[in-house]
Amino acid sequence: MALRNQVVIWIGLLLALILSLWIFRGVLLPFVVGAALAYLLNPLVNQLQKWRFNRVWATVVVLFSVLTVIVSVFFMFVPLIGQQIIGLIQRLPGYVGDLQELAVALSPEINEWLGPGRAEQFQSSLNDLARQALGFIATLPAELVNIGLTGAAVVGFTVLAPVVAFYLLLDWEGMVRGIDELLPKQHKREVKGILREIDKSMAGVIRGQGSVLLLDAAFYATALSLVGLNYGLAVGLIGGLLSFIPFVGFTVGLGLSVGIAIVQFSPNWWMVVLVASIYLFWQFIEGNILYPKLVGSSININPVWMMFALLALGAVFGFVGLLLAVPMAAIASVLVRYGVRKYKESTLYLGPKRAAPNDDAAS
């Protein structure tokens, strides 16, 4: 088959996949969550198989154990977390107003420190930020409905996702064999190499970055609660769980924490510095220890491309798009790197091959 025909076929399949995702985006949430859960747990099931468990019992043991842990954590911590998040959302307008009043009270010191022009710019920026924050809080319930976080959707995926994960784990080896048999024989080795790269990148995204995200949320929530920050548990979890978006989790968490600390602890500015230091310290730990150890070089994705994928897929597919954005970005980065390698090996890049001098002399 000509290269052009192969390219047309693969592009057509990609467009058909995107169209199918868009059409069925309203019912995909439990299947996406179930597939991610199966991908995460498959290594554990494989390990139990090595210990003489058959596939069915290995799947039951692993899935039941994980669901027991999840349900236990849910009933232990979710009521407290939910109460703090609701309280934080209700209190945020008050915090914004308190910050504005504090800025007005400190305006002589700010004028002396920054100068009249910059102090006026600071006051204007604070007012704009306050309006944006209040606008976001007002539209938050509608946005949650728009991305699919309704009560019915949550109940649906909590019931269906474990069932989907169970059947995927049960037939994982069969699915892998089926995909292997469908690969074109002429290019089988090359395609399997690409699939191994995709699996490595996906493992880095889902397992490695997921571990970093959970550690971020646990540290921020614990540290902010220990220093006595109001709603520290909720703020820490929000900042930690948003850390899968480059720079957003750190920025949101630091901004919320420092803003609340200023209102709560002023004029004790040392406590404000302590709250900010928590984020700066953990960013150093994450960037120099956690990320290299748990993720390594398996994810080679530009942060700008990651943010674009999150915004684009979130806008098109809603909450399902947000879940799919990071793994899809990882897959796309592998395919782009492969395409660049093939381009640099092609005559389009190298130019047409020239005959050797001996061949010219012989002719």
GROMACS .gro file of C-alpha atoms in nm:
model
  363
    1MET     CA    1   0.000   0.000   0.000
    2ALA     CA    2   0.130   0.345  -0.090
    3LEU     CA    3   0.241   0.572   0.192
    4ARG     CA    4  -0.022   0.829   0.095
    5ASN     CA    5  -0.301   0.573   0.128
    6GLN     CA    6  -0.171   0.463   0.469
    7VAL     CA    7  -0.163   0.824   0.591
    8VAL     CA    8  -0.518   0.882   0.465
    9ILE     CA    9  -0.644   0.567   0.642
   10TRP     CA   10  -0.479   0.656   0.977
   11ILE     CA   11  -0.604   1.016   0.961
   12GLY     CA   12  -0.953   0.887   0.882
   13LEU     CA   13  -0.943   0.651   1.182
   14LEU     CA   14  -0.824   0.935   1.405
   15LEU     CA   15  -1.109   1.162   1.290
   16ALA     CA   16  -1.359   0.879   1.344
   17LEU     CA   17  -1.226   0.831   1.698
   18ILE     CA   18  -1.255   1.204   1.777
   19LEU     CA   19  -1.609   1.214   1.635
   20SER     CA   20  -1.711   0.909   1.842
   21LEU     CA   21  -1.570   1.066   2.159
   22TRP     CA   22  -1.763   1.385   2.091
   23ILE     CA   23  -2.091   1.204   2.019
   24PHE     CA   24  -2.070   0.980   2.327
   25ARG     CA   25  -1.901   1.229   2.561
   26GLY     CA   26  -2.203   1.232   2.790
   27VAL     CA   27  -2.172   0.863   2.880
   28LEU     CA   28  -1.795   0.814   2.867
   29LEU     CA   29  -1.708   0.912   3.225
   30PRO     CA   30  -1.744   0.567   3.392
   31PHE     CA   31  -1.562   0.398   3.104
   32VAL     CA   32  -1.270   0.643   3.116
   33VAL     CA   33  -1.241   0.612   3.496
   34GLY     CA   34  -1.275   0.233   3.476
   35ALA     CA   35  -1.009   0.206   3.204
   36ALA     CA   36  -0.769   0.427   3.403
   37LEU     CA   37  -0.831   0.216   3.715
   38ALA     CA   38  -0.766  -0.106   3.519
   39TYR     CA   39  -0.445   0.035   3.374
   40LEU     CA   40  -0.326   0.133   3.721
   41LEU     CA   41  -0.407  -0.202   3.880
   42ASN     CA   42  -0.295  -0.435   3.600
   43PRO     CA   43   0.067  -0.462   3.733
   44LEU     CA   44  -0.067  -0.575   4.072
   45VAL     CA   45  -0.288  -0.837   3.908
   46ASN     CA   46   0.009  -0.959   3.704
   47GLN     CA   47   0.217  -0.985   4.023
   48LEU     CA   48  -0.049  -1.199   4.193
   49GLN     CA   49  -0.055  -1.422   3.886
   50LYS     CA   50   0.318  -1.478   3.932
   51TRP     CA   51   0.234  -1.592   4.288
   52ARG     CA   52   0.011  -1.873   4.150
   53PHE     CA   53  -0.321  -1.684   4.159
   54ASN     CA   54  -0.543  -1.736   3.857
   55ARG     CA   55  -0.651  -1.422   3.670
   56VAL     CA   56  -1.007  -1.413   3.809
   57TRP     CA   57  -0.905  -1.438   4.175
   58ALA     CA   58  -0.614  -1.195   4.126
   59THR     CA   59  -0.855  -0.940   3.976
   60VAL     CA   60  -1.111  -0.988   4.255
   61VAL     CA   61  -0.851  -0.956   4.533
   62VAL     CA   62  -0.682  -0.645   4.389
   63LEU     CA   63  -1.002  -0.462   4.294
   64PHE     CA   64  -1.178  -0.546   4.621
   65SER     CA   65  -0.878  -0.431   4.827
   66VAL     CA   66  -0.845  -0.102   4.641
   67LEU     CA   67  -1.219  -0.029   4.656
   68THR     CA   68  -1.220  -0.106   5.029
   69VAL     CA   69  -0.941   0.147   5.085
   70ILE     CA   70  -1.118   0.409   4.869
   71VAL     CA   71  -1.454   0.363   5.044
   72SER     CA   72  -1.290   0.373   5.389
   73VAL     CA   73  -1.106   0.695   5.306
   74PHE     CA   74  -1.426   0.840   5.161
   75PHE     CA   75  -1.631   0.781   5.476
   76MET     CA   76  -1.347   0.893   5.704
   77PHE     CA   77  -1.241   1.216   5.536
   78VAL     CA   78  -1.494   1.327   5.273
   79PRO     CA   79  -1.752   1.470   5.522
   80LEU     CA   80  -1.480   1.688   5.680
   81ILE     CA   81  -1.332   1.785   5.343
   82GLY     CA   82  -1.673   1.865   5.197
   83GLN     CA   83  -1.760   2.078   5.498
   84GLN     CA   84  -1.433   2.272   5.463
   85ILE     CA   85  -1.472   2.324   5.088
   86ILE     CA   86  -1.830   2.450   5.127
   87GLY     CA   87  -1.719   2.677   5.412
   88LEU     CA   88  -1.428   2.807   5.203
   89ILE     CA   89  -1.653   2.889   4.906
   90GLN     CA   90  -1.898   3.069   5.134
   91ARG     CA   91  -1.619   3.259   5.312
   92LEU     CA   92  -1.418   3.359   5.003
   93PRO     CA   93  -1.615   3.679   4.931
   94GLY     CA   94  -1.553   3.785   5.291
   95TYR     CA   95  -1.180   3.715   5.256
   96VAL     CA   96  -1.168   3.923   4.938
   97GLY     CA   97  -1.343   4.212   5.113
   98ASP     CA   98  -1.112   4.184   5.414
   99LEU     CA   99  -0.807   4.199   5.185
  100GLN     CA  100  -0.943   4.514   5.021
  101GLU     CA  101  -1.003   4.677   5.359
  102LEU     CA  102  -0.655   4.577   5.475
  103ALA     CA  103  -0.503   4.726   5.159
  104VAL     CA  104  -0.688   5.054   5.226
  105ALA     CA  105  -0.573   5.056   5.589
  106LEU     CA  106  -0.213   4.995   5.484
  107SER     CA  107  -0.225   5.241   5.192
  108PRO     CA  108   0.012   5.495   5.359
  109GLU     CA  109   0.276   5.228   5.408
  110ILE     CA  110   0.215   5.093   5.056
  111ASN     CA  111   0.246   5.444   4.908
  112GLU     CA  112   0.570   5.499   5.094
  113TRP     CA  113   0.708   5.160   4.989
  114LEU     CA  114   0.598   5.147   4.626
  115GLY     CA  115   0.543   5.512   4.542
  116PRO     CA  116   0.206   5.673   4.452
  117GLY     CA  117   0.194   5.545   4.093
  118ARG     CA  118   0.273   5.183   4.170
  119ALA     CA  119   0.054   5.187   4.480
  120GLU     CA  120  -0.241   5.297   4.264
  121GLN     CA  121  -0.165   5.016   4.018
  122PHE     CA  122  -0.151   4.768   4.307
  123GLN     CA  123  -0.488   4.885   4.437
  124SER     CA  124  -0.640   4.862   4.088
  125SER     CA  125  -0.498   4.509   4.037
  126LEU     CA  126  -0.636   4.400   4.374
  127ASN     CA  127  -0.983   4.532   4.284
  128ASP     CA  128  -0.974   4.353   3.946
  129LEU     CA  129  -0.866   4.032   4.116
  130ALA     CA  130  -1.147   4.067   4.368
  131ARG     CA  131  -1.407   4.111   4.091
  132GLN     CA  132  -1.275   3.807   3.904
  133ALA     CA  133  -1.273   3.593   4.218
  134LEU     CA  134  -1.629   3.690   4.307
  135GLY     CA  135  -1.742   3.627   3.949
  136PHE     CA  136  -1.581   3.283   3.951
  137ILE     CA  137  -1.745   3.192   4.283
  138ALA     CA  138  -2.085   3.304   4.149
  139THR     CA  139  -2.057   3.089   3.835
  140LEU     CA  140  -1.900   2.784   4.004
  141PRO     CA  141  -2.222   2.580   4.049
  142ALA     CA  142  -2.317   2.631   3.684
  143GLU     CA  143  -1.967   2.537   3.569
  144LEU     CA  144  -1.978   2.213   3.770
  145VAL     CA  145  -2.305   2.124   3.600
  146ASN     CA  146  -2.161   2.212   3.256
  147ILE     CA  147  -1.861   1.979   3.293
  148GLY     CA  148  -2.086   1.695   3.407
  149LEU     CA  149  -2.029   1.692   3.786
  150THR     CA  150  -2.396   1.642   3.866
  151GLY     CA  151  -2.517   1.405   4.134
  152ALA     CA  152  -2.645   1.153   3.878
  153ALA     CA  153  -2.312   1.152   3.693
  154VAL     CA  154  -2.114   1.097   4.014
  155VAL     CA  155  -2.340   0.810   4.124
  156GLY     CA  156  -2.326   0.662   3.774
  157PHE     CA  157  -1.950   0.648   3.747
  158THR     CA  158  -1.902   0.529   4.109
  159VAL     CA  159  -2.125   0.230   4.031
  160LEU     CA  160  -2.017   0.155   3.673
  161ALA     CA  161  -1.645   0.238   3.687
  162PRO     CA  162  -1.552  -0.059   3.913
  163VAL     CA  163  -1.756  -0.294   3.690
  164VAL     CA  164  -1.577  -0.164   3.379
  165ALA     CA  165  -1.240  -0.197   3.556
  166PHE     CA  166  -1.319  -0.556   3.660
  167TYR     CA  167  -1.401  -0.677   3.310
  168LEU     CA  168  -1.106  -0.491   3.155
  169LEU     CA  169  -0.866  -0.643   3.409
  170LEU     CA  170  -1.016  -0.987   3.355
  171ASP     CA  171  -0.961  -0.976   2.980
  172TRP     CA  172  -0.648  -0.758   2.973
  173GLU     CA  173  -0.418  -1.027   2.834
  174GLY     CA  174  -0.673  -1.120   2.567
  175MET     CA  175  -0.705  -0.757   2.459
  176VAL     CA  176  -0.328  -0.723   2.433
  177ARG     CA  177  -0.307  -1.039   2.220
  178GLY     CA  178  -0.593  -0.917   2.000
  179ILE     CA  179  -0.422  -0.584   1.936
  180ASP     CA  180  -0.094  -0.764   1.865
  181GLU     CA  181  -0.263  -0.985   1.605
  182LEU     CA  182  -0.414  -0.682   1.430
  183LEU     CA  183  -0.081  -0.505   1.379
  184PRO     CA  184   0.037  -0.498   1.017
  185LYS     CA  185   0.298  -0.772   0.981
  186GLN     CA  186   0.533  -0.569   0.763
  187HIS     CA  187   0.569  -0.293   1.025
  188LYS     CA  188   0.492  -0.497   1.337
  189ARG     CA  189   0.826  -0.444   1.509
  190GLU     CA  190   0.821  -0.069   1.450
  191VAL     CA  191   0.459  -0.031   1.565
  192LYS     CA  192   0.528  -0.235   1.881
  193GLY     CA  193   0.823  -0.006   1.954
  194ILE     CA  194   0.592   0.297   1.933
  195LEU     CA  195   0.337   0.124   2.157
  196ARG     CA  196   0.609   0.052   2.415
  197GLU     CA  197   0.703   0.422   2.413
  198ILE     CA  198   0.336   0.516   2.457
  199ASP     CA  199   0.301   0.268   2.745
  200LYS     CA  200   0.611   0.413   2.914
  201SER     CA  201   0.480   0.767   2.874
  202MET     CA  202   0.132   0.670   2.995
  203ALA     CA  203   0.281   0.494   3.297
  204GLY     CA  204   0.473   0.809   3.377
  205VAL     CA  205   0.157   1.018   3.345
  206ILE     CA  206  -0.092   0.799   3.527
  207ARG     CA  207   0.124   0.618   3.782
  208GLY     CA  208   0.418   0.855   3.829
  209GLN     CA  209   0.246   1.192   3.805
  210GLY     CA  210  -0.058   1.055   3.989
  211SER     CA  211   0.166   0.961   4.281
  212VAL     CA  212   0.322   1.309   4.284
  213LEU     CA  213  -0.024   1.467   4.277
  214LEU     CA  214  -0.144   1.264   4.578
  215LEU     CA  215   0.174   1.340   4.773
  216ASP     CA  216   0.132   1.713   4.694
  217ALA     CA  217  -0.227   1.713   4.819
  218ALA     CA  218  -0.139   1.517   5.135
  219PHE     CA  219   0.157   1.740   5.225
  220TYR     CA  220  -0.015   2.074   5.160
  221ALA     CA  221  -0.332   1.971   5.345
  222THR     CA  222  -0.136   1.838   5.646
  223ALA     CA  223   0.116   2.125   5.668
  224LEU     CA  224  -0.143   2.403   5.630
  225SER     CA  225  -0.368   2.238   5.890
  226LEU     CA  226  -0.078   2.203   6.136
  227VAL     CA  227   0.010   2.576   6.115
  228GLY     CA  228  -0.352   2.657   6.193
  229LEU     CA  229  -0.457   2.812   5.861
  230ASN     CA  230  -0.834   2.845   5.828
  231TYR     CA  231  -0.966   2.589   5.576
  232GLY     CA  232  -0.608   2.463   5.541
  233LEU     CA  233  -0.726   2.110   5.461
  234ALA     CA  234  -0.947   2.226   5.173
  235VAL     CA  235  -0.691   2.473   5.037
  236GLY     CA  236  -0.414   2.213   5.049
  237LEU     CA  237  -0.623   1.952   4.867
  238ILE     CA  238  -0.733   2.201   4.600
  239GLY     CA  239  -0.376   2.315   4.534
  240GLY     CA  240  -0.239   1.960   4.537
  241LEU     CA  241  -0.504   1.808   4.311
  242LEU     CA  242  -0.468   2.094   4.061
  243SER     CA  243  -0.095   2.033   4.034
  244PHE     CA  244  -0.148   1.814   3.726
  245ILE     CA  245  -0.192   2.145   3.539
  246PRO     CA  246   0.156   2.301   3.511
  247PHE     CA  247   0.198   2.598   3.748
  248VAL     CA  248  -0.179   2.623   3.814
  249GLY     CA  249  -0.189   2.410   4.131
  250PHE     CA  250   0.106   2.593   4.285
  251THR     CA  251  -0.029   2.937   4.188
  252VAL     CA  252  -0.385   2.873   4.309
  253GLY     CA  253  -0.273   2.708   4.633
  254LEU     CA  254  -0.015   2.974   4.713
  255GLY     CA  255  -0.253   3.260   4.629
  256LEU     CA  256  -0.539   3.119   4.839
  257SER     CA  257  -0.314   3.029   5.133
  258VAL     CA  258  -0.129   3.360   5.146
  259GLY     CA  259  -0.454   3.558   5.103
  260ILE     CA  260  -0.623   3.374   5.391
  261ALA     CA  261  -0.306   3.397   5.603
  262ILE     CA  262  -0.286   3.776   5.555
  263VAL     CA  263  -0.646   3.820   5.675
  264GLN     CA  264  -0.613   3.565   5.957
  265PHE     CA  265  -0.266   3.641   6.097
  266SER     CA  266  -0.192   4.007   6.019
  267PRO     CA  267  -0.007   4.195   6.162
  268ASN     CA  268   0.190   3.877   6.246
  269TRP     CA  269   0.366   3.865   5.909
  270TRP     CA  270   0.593   3.581   6.018
  271MET     CA  271   0.297   3.343   5.995
  272VAL     CA  272   0.228   3.467   5.641
  273VAL     CA  273   0.592   3.399   5.552
  274LEU     CA  274   0.561   3.051   5.709
  275VAL     CA  275   0.257   2.967   5.496
  276ALA     CA  276   0.433   3.085   5.179
  277SER     CA  277   0.745   2.889   5.281
  278ILE     CA  278   0.544   2.567   5.292
  279TYR     CA  279   0.471   2.598   4.920
  280LEU     CA  280   0.823   2.708   4.826
  281PHE     CA  281   0.982   2.424   5.026
  282TRP     CA  282   0.758   2.157   4.874
  283GLN     CA  283   0.809   2.292   4.523
  284PHE     CA  284   1.182   2.238   4.574
  285ILE     CA  285   1.122   1.882   4.703
  286GLU     CA  286   0.885   1.802   4.415
  287GLY     CA  287   1.108   1.941   4.142
  288ASN     CA  288   1.435   1.791   4.266
  289ILE     CA  289   1.333   1.464   4.434
  290LEU     CA  290   0.977   1.346   4.371
  291TYR     CA  291   0.939   1.425   4.002
  292PRO     CA  292   1.278   1.282   3.893
  293LYS     CA  293   1.228   0.966   4.104
  294LEU     CA  294   0.860   0.891   4.036
  295VAL     CA  295   0.816   1.031   3.685
  296GLY     CA  296   1.168   1.060   3.547
  297SER     CA  297   1.212   1.137   3.179
  298SER     CA  298   0.914   0.929   3.063
  299ILE     CA  299   0.702   1.244   3.016
  300ASN     CA  300   0.864   1.477   2.768
  301ILE     CA  301   0.577   1.722   2.724
  302ASN     CA  302   0.609   2.097   2.702
  303PRO     CA  303   0.397   2.264   2.975
  304VAL     CA  304   0.241   2.496   2.714
  305TRP     CA  305   0.127   2.193   2.511
  306MET     CA  306  -0.011   2.033   2.829
  307MET     CA  307  -0.215   2.344   2.918
  308PHE     CA  308  -0.344   2.369   2.560
  309ALA     CA  309  -0.454   2.005   2.567
  310LEU     CA  310  -0.638   2.056   2.898
  311LEU     CA  311  -0.818   2.368   2.779
  312ALA     CA  312  -0.900   2.235   2.430
  313LEU     CA  313  -1.024   1.890   2.533
  314GLY     CA  314  -1.200   2.032   2.838
  315ALA     CA  315  -1.388   2.280   2.618
  316VAL     CA  316  -1.489   2.014   2.364
  317PHE     CA  317  -1.555   1.707   2.582
  318GLY     CA  318  -1.620   1.860   2.927
  319PHE     CA  319  -1.500   1.674   3.236
  320VAL     CA  320  -1.421   1.363   3.030
  321GLY     CA  321  -1.191   1.581   2.820
  322LEU     CA  322  -1.005   1.694   3.131
  323LEU     CA  323  -0.949   1.330   3.228
  324LEU     CA  324  -0.834   1.239   2.877
  325ALA     CA  325  -0.619   1.548   2.818
  326VAL     CA  326  -0.300   1.441   2.997
  327PRO     CA  327  -0.278   1.083   2.859
  328MET     CA  328  -0.376   1.206   2.511
  329ALA     CA  329  -0.102   1.469   2.530
  330ALA     CA  330   0.145   1.197   2.629
  331ILE     CA  331   0.040   0.980   2.333
  332ALA     CA  332   0.054   1.276   2.094
  333SER     CA  333   0.403   1.370   2.213
  334VAL     CA  334   0.528   1.015   2.140
  335LEU     CA  335   0.374   1.020   1.793
  336VAL     CA  336   0.515   1.366   1.718
  337ARG     CA  337   0.865   1.257   1.823
  338TYR     CA  338   0.832   0.948   1.605
  339GLY     CA  339   0.717   1.162   1.311
  340VAL     CA  340   1.013   1.396   1.355
  341ARG     CA  341   1.253   1.099   1.359
  342LYS     CA  342   1.104   0.957   1.040
  343TYR     CA  343   1.113   1.300   0.875
  344LYS     CA  344   1.484   1.338   0.952
  345GLU     CA  345   1.547   0.996   0.796
  346SER     CA  346   1.347   1.076   0.481
  347THR     CA  347   1.461   1.218   0.149
  348LEU     CA  348   1.237   1.517   0.216
  349TYR     CA  349   1.486   1.620   0.486
  350LEU     CA  350   1.809   1.463   0.357
  351GLY     CA  351   1.749   1.533  -0.010
  352PRO     CA  352   1.762   1.281  -0.297
  353LYS     CA  353   2.037   1.024  -0.278
  354ARG     CA  354   2.323   1.097  -0.514
  355ALA     CA  355   2.509   0.829  -0.704
  356ALA     CA  356   2.853   0.743  -0.570
  357PRO     CA  357   3.157   0.875  -0.770
  358ASN     CA  358   3.261   0.518  -0.865
  359ASP     CA  359   2.918   0.459  -1.015
  360ASP     CA  360   2.951   0.778  -1.226
  361ALA     CA  361   3.294   0.671  -1.349
  362ALA     CA  362   3.170   0.324  -1.439
  363SER     CA  363   2.889   0.469  -1.646
   0.00000   0.00000   0.00000
